[in-house]
Short mmCIF file of C-alpha atoms and ligand atoms in Angstrom, two decimals:
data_model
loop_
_atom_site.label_atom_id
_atom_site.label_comp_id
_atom_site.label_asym_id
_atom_site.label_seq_id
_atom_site.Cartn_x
_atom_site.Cartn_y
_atom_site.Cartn_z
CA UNK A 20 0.00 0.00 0.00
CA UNK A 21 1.42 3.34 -0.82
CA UNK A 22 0.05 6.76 1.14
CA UNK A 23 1.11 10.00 0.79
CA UNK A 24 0.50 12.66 3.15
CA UNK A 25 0.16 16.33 2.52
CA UNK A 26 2.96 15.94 0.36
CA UNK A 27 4.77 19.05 -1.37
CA UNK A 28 7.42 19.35 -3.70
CA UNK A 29 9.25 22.84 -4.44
CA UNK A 30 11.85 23.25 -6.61
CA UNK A 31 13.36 26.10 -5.51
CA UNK A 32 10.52 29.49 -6.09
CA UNK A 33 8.14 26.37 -8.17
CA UNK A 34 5.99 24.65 -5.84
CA UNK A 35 5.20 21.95 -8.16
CA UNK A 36 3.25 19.71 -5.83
CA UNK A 37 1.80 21.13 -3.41
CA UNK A 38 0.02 19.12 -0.16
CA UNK A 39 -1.56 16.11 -1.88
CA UNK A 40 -2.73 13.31 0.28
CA UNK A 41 -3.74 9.98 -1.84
CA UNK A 42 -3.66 5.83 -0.65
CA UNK A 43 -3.51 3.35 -3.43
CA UNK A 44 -4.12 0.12 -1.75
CA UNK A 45 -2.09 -3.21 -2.50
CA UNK A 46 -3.57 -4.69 -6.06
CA UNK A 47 -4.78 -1.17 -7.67
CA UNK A 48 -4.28 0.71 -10.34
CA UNK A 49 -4.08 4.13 -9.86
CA UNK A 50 -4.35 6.62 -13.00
CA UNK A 51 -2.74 10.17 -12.48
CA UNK A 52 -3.65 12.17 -15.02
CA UNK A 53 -3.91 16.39 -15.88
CA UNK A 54 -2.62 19.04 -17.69
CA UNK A 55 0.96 19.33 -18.95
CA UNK A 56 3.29 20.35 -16.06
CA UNK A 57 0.69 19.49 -13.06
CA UNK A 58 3.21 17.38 -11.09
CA UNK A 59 2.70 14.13 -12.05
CA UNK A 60 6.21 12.83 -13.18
CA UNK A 61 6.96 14.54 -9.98
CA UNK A 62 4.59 12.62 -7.92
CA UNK A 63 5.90 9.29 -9.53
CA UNK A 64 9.11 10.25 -8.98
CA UNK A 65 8.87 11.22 -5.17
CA UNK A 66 7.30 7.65 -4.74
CA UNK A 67 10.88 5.98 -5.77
CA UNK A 68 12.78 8.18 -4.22
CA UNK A 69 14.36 9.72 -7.55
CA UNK A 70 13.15 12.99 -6.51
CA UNK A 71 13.31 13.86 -2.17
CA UNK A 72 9.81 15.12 -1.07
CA UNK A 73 9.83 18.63 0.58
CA UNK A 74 6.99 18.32 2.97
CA UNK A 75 4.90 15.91 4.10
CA UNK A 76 5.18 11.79 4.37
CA UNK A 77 5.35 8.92 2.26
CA UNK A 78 4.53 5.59 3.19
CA UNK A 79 4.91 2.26 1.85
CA UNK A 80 2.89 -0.38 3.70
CA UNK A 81 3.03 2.22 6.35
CA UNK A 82 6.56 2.48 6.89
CA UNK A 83 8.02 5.72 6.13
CA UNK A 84 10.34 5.81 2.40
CA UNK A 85 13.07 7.58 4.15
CA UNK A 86 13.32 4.74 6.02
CA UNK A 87 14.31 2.25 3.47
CA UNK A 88 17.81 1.78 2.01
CA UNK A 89 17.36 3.17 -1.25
CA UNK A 90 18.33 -0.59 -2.69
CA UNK A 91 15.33 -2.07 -1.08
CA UNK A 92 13.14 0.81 -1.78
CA UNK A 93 13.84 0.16 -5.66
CA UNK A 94 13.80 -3.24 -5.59
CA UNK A 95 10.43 -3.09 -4.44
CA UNK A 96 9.88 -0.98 -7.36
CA UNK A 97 9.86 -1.27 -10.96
CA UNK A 98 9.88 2.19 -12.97
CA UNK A 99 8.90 2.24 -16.85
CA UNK A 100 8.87 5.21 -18.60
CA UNK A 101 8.38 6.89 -22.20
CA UNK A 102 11.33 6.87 -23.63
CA UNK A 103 12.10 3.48 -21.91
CA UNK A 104 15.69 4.56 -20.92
CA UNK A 105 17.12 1.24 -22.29
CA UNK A 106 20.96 0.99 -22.75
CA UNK A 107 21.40 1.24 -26.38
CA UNK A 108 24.80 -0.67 -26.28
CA UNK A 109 23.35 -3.45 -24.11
CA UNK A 110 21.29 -6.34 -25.68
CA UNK A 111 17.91 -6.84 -25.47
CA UNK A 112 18.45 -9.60 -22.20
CA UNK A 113 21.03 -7.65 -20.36
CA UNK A 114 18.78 -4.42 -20.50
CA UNK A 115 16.08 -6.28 -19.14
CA UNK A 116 18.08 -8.51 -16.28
CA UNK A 117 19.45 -5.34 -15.80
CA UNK A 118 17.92 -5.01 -11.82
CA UNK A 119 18.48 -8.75 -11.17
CA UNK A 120 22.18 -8.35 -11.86
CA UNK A 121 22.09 -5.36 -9.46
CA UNK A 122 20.75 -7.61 -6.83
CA UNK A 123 23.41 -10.27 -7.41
CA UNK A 124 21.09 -13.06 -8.68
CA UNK A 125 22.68 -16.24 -9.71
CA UNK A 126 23.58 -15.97 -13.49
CA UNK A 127 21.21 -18.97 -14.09
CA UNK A 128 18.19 -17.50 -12.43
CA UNK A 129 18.41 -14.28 -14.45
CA UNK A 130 18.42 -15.89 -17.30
CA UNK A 131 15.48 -17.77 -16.33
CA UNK A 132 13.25 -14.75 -14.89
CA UNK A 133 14.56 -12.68 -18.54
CA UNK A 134 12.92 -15.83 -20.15
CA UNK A 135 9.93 -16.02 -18.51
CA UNK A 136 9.14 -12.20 -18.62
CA UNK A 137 9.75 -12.12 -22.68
CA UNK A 138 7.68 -14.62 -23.21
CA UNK A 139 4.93 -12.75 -20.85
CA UNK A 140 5.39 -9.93 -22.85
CA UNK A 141 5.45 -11.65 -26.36
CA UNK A 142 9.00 -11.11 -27.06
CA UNK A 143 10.40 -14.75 -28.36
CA UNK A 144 14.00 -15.14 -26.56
CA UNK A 145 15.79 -16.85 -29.33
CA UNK A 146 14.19 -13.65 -31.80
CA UNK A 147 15.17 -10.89 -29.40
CA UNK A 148 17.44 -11.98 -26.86
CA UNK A 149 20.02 -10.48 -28.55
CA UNK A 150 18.85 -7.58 -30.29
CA UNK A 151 19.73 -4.00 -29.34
CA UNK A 152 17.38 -1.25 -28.27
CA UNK A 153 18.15 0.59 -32.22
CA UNK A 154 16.78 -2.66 -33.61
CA UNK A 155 13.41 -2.70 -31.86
CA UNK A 156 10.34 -0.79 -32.69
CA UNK A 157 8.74 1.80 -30.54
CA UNK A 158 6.29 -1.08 -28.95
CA UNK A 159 8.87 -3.73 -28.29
CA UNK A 160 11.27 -1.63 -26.58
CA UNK A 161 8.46 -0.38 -24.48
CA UNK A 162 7.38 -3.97 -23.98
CA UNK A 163 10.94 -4.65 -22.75
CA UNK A 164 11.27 -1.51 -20.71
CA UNK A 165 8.46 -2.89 -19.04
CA UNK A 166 9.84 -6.63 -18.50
CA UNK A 167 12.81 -4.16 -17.08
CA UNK A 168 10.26 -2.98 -14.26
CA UNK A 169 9.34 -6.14 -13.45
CA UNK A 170 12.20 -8.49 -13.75
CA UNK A 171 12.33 -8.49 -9.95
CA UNK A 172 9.16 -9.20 -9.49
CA UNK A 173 8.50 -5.77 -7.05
CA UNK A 174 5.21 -5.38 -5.73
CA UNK A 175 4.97 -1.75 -7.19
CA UNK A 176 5.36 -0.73 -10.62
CA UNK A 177 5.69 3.10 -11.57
CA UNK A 178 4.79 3.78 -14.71
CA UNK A 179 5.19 7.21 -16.00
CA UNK A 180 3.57 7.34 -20.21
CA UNK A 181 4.56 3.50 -20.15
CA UNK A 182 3.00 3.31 -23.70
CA UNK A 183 3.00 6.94 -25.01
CA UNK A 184 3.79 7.42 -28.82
CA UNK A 185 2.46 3.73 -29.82
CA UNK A 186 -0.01 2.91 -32.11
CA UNK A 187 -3.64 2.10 -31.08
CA UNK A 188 -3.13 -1.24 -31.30
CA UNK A 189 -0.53 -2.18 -29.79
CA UNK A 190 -0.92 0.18 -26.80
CA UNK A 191 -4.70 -1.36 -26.66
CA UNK A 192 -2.68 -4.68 -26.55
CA UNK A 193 -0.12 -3.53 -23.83
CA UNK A 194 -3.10 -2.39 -21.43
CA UNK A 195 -5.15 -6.01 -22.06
CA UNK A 196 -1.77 -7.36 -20.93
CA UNK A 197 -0.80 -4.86 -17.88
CA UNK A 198 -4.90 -5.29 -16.55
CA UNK A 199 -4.26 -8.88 -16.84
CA UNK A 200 -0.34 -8.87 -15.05
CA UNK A 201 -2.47 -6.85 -12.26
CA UNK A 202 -5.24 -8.74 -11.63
CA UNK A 203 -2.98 -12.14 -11.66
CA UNK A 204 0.02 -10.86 -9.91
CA UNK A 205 -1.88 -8.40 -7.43
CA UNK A 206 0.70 -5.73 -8.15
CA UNK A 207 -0.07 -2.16 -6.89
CA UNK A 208 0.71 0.37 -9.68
CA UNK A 209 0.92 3.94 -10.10
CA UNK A 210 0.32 5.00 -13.98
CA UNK A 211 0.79 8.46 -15.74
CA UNK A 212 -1.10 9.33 -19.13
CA UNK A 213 -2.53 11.86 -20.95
CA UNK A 214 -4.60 9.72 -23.16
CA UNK A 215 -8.16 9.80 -21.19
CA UNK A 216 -9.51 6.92 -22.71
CA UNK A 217 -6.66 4.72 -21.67
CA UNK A 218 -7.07 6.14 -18.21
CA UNK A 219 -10.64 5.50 -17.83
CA UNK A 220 -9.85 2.30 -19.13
CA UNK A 221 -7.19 1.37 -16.98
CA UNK A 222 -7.86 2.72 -13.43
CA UNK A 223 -9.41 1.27 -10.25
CA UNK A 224 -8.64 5.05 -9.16
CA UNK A 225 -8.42 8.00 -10.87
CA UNK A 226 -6.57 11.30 -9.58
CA UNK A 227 -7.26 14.24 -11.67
CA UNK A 228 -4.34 17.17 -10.73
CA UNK A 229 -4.34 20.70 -11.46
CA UNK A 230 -1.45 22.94 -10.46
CA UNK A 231 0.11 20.18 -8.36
CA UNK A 232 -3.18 19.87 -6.07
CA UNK A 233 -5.20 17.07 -6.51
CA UNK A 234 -8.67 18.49 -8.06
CA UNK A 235 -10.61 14.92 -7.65
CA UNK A 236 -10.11 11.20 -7.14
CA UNK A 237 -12.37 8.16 -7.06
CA UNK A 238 -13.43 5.53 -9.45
CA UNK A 239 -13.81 6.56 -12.66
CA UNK A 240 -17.10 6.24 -13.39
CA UNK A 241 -17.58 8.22 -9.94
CA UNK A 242 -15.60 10.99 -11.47
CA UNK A 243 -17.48 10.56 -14.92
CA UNK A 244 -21.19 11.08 -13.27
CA UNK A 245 -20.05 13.71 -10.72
CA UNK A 246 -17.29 15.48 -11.69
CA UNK A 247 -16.03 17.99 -8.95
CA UNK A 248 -16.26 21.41 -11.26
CA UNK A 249 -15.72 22.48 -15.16
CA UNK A 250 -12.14 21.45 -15.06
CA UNK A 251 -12.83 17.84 -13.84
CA UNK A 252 -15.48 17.79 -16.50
CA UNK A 253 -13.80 18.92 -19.59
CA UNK A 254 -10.37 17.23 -19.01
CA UNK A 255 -12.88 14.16 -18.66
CA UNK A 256 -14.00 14.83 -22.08
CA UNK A 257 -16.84 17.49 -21.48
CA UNK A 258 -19.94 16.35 -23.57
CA UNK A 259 -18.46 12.95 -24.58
CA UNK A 260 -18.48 11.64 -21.05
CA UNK A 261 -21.50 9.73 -21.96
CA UNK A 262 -19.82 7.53 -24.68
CA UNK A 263 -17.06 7.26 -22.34
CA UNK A 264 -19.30 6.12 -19.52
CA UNK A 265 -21.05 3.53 -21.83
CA UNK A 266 -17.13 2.65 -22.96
CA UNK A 267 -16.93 1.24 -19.23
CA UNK A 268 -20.31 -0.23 -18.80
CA UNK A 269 -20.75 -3.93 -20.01
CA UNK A 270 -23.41 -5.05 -22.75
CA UNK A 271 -24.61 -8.15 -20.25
CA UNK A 272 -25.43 -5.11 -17.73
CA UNK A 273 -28.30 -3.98 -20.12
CA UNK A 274 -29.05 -7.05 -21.84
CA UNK A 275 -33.06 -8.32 -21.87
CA UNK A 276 -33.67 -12.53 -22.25
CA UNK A 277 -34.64 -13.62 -25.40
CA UNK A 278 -37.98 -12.86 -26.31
CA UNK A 279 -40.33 -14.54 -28.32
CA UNK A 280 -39.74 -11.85 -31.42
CA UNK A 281 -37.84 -12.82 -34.16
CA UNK A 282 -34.09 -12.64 -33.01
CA UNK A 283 -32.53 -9.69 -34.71
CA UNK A 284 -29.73 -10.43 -37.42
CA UNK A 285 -26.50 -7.89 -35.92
CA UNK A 286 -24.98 -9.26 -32.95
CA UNK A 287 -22.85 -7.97 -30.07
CA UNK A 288 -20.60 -10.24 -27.86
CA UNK A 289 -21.83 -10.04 -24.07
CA UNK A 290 -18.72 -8.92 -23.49
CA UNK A 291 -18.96 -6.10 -25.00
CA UNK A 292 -19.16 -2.29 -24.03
CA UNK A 293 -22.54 -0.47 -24.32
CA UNK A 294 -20.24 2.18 -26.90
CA UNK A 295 -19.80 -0.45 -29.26
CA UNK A 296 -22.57 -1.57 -29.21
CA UNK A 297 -24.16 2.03 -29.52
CA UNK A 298 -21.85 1.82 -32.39
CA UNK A 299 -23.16 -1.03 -33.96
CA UNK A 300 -26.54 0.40 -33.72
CA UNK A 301 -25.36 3.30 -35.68
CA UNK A 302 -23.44 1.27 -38.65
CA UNK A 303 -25.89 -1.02 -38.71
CA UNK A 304 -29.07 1.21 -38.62
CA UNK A 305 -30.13 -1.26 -36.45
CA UNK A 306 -32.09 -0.95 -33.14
CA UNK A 307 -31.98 -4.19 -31.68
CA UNK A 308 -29.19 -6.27 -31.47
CA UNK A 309 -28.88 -10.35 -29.96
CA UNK A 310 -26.11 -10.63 -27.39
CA UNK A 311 -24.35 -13.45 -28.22
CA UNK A 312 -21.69 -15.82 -25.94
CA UNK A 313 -18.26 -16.74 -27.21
CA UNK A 314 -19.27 -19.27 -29.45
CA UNK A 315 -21.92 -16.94 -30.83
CA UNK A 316 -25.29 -18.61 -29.01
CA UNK A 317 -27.54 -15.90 -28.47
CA UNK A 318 -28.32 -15.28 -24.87
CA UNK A 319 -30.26 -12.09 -24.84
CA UNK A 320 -31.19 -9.05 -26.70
CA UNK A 321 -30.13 -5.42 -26.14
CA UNK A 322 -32.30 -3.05 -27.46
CA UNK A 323 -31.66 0.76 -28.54
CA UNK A 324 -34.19 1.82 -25.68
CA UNK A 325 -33.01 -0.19 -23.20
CA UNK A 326 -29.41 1.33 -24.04
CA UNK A 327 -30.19 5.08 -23.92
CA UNK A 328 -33.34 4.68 -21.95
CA UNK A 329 -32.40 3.01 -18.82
CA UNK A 330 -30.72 5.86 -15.99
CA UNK A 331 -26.73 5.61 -15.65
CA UNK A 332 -26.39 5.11 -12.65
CA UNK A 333 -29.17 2.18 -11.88
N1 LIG B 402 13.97 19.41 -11.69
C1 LIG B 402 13.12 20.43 -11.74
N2 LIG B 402 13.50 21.69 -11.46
C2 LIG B 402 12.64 22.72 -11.49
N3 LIG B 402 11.32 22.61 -11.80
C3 LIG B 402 10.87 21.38 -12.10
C4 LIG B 402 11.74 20.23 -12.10
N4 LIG B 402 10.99 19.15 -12.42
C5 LIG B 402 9.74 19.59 -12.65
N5 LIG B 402 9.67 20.93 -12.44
C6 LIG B 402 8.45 21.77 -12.57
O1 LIG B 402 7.45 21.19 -11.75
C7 LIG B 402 6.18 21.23 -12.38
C8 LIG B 402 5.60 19.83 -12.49
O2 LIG B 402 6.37 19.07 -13.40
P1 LIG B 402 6.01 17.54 -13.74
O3 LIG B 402 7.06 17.05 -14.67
O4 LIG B 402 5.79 16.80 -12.50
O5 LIG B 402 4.63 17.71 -14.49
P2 LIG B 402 3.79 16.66 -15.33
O6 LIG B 402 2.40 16.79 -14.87
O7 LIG B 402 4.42 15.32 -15.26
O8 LIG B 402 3.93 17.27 -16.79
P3 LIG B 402 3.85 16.58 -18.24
O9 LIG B 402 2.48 16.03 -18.37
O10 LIG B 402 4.12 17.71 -19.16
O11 LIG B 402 4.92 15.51 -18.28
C9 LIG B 402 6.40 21.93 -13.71
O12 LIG B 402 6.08 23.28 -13.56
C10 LIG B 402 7.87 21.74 -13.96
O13 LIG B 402 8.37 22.80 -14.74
#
């Protein structure tokens, strides 16, 4: 669990956070997000220890970061960033057993972890093992500079733009798999974006920041129905924060049975979001759609009505 306490941070005359108090409990995925310059690198960054807090306290499963020798404070962390901050003259495996070797593994069991971790992260060892950072794309060598953060296995990973500057694909691919590390591995991560949709996609808890004071946090559908004031509401995306709501609501939670009508011809998986399937609607010019299961049995109808009709919040 990681707390922070009327923390500030000034850089000399820039207070650039300034008394934020936030608890991210073990397993959760915490979003930061806000306008450029806000403080949230800085946040990230006072978490680790990169950057010294001025004021307030920081605690990791309640024990105070100053407290911890800055080897097991990063060991308990893995860090991922942007750029990635691989070493472009070391290979693809050394980059990544890079915190492993700092810990004085056994050669064999670094080798073993780097093995497991690349293929976690869909990375084929005998492919890429050897590589260097110039011969990856943008997406692998963010996929390996986030095998990096967890190649010993810490129970927090920072992650500051983890998959910034990646096409939608792949970075819709990299947050299936980080949602999926989380919710097998229980790891308690702290993520930075500007891209709102991955946010609301991603976090158990969102904190929206404003001048380095935290404006609102909660669940993001919480923030999404009752934003706190204007600025909470248009960095959430203003009028579109119905779309996004439906983007988080599941098709199953608005589905009807079967009924005795003729079953309409466009389907929606059940596992679908009420946007797509308000999207389906749309292409289709369709107003009824049967839900099916994954191998395509109908098990209910959704209808346009029932979609827009029913409250949000019930
Ligand atoms: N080392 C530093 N020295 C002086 N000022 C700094 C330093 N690091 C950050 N700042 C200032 O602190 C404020 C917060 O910066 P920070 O990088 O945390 O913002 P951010 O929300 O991560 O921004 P962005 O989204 O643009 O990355 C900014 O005004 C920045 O100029």
């Amino acid at each position: 669990m990681i707390e922070l306490i009327h923390v500030t941070k000034r850089f000399g005359e820039t207070t650039a956070v300034d008394d934020i108090s936030l608890r991210v409990e073990r397993g959760e995925l915490c979003v930061l997000v806000g306008t450029s310059g806000c403080g949230k690198s800085t946040t990230l960054r006072m978490i680790n220890r990169l950057i010294e807090h001025s004021d307030g306290e920081i605690h990791i499963d309640g024990q105070q970061i100053r407290e911890f020798r800055e080897e097991s404070l990063r060991r308990r962390m893995g860090y991922a960033i942007q750029s990635t901050g691989l070493f472009p003259h070391w290979t693809v495996e050394r980059n990544i057993g890079l915190v492993p070797r700092l810990l004085k593994w056994p050669q064999a069991r670094i080798r073993e972890r780097v093995e497991e971790l690349m293929a976690m992260l869909g990375l084929p060892m005998g492919e890429f093992a050897g590589k260097y950072p110039r011969q990856l794309s943008g997406g692998q060598a963010q996929r390996v500079g986030v095998a990096r953060a967890l190649a010993a296995d810490p129970d927090i990973l920072l992650m500051d733009e983890p998959f910034g500057a990646l096409d939608p694909i792949t970075r819709e691919t990299l947050q299936e798999e980080l949602r999926d590390l989380q919710s097998r591995l229980q790891k308690t991560i702290v993520f930075v974006t500007h891209d709102m949709d991955e946010a609301l996609r991603l976090a158990d808890r969102l904190v929206v920041m404003d001048q380095g004071r935290i404006k609102q946090q909660g669940h993001p559908l919480e923030l999404l129905r009752e934003p706190a004031d204007d600025f909470v509401e248009s960095l959430l995306g203003g009028e579109d924060r119905g779309l996004k709501e439906a983007a988080l609501l599941s098709v199953s939670e608005r589905m009807l049975p079967l009924s005795p009508r003729l079953l309409p011809r466009e389907r929606v998986s059940q596992h679908a979001s009420l946007r797509e399937a308000l999207s389906i609607m749309l292409w289709r010019h369709a107003e009824r759609l049967a839900v099916v299961d994954d191998e395509d049995m109908p098990v209910g109808e959704l209808s346009l009505r029932k979609l827009v009709g029913a409250k949000a919040h019930d």
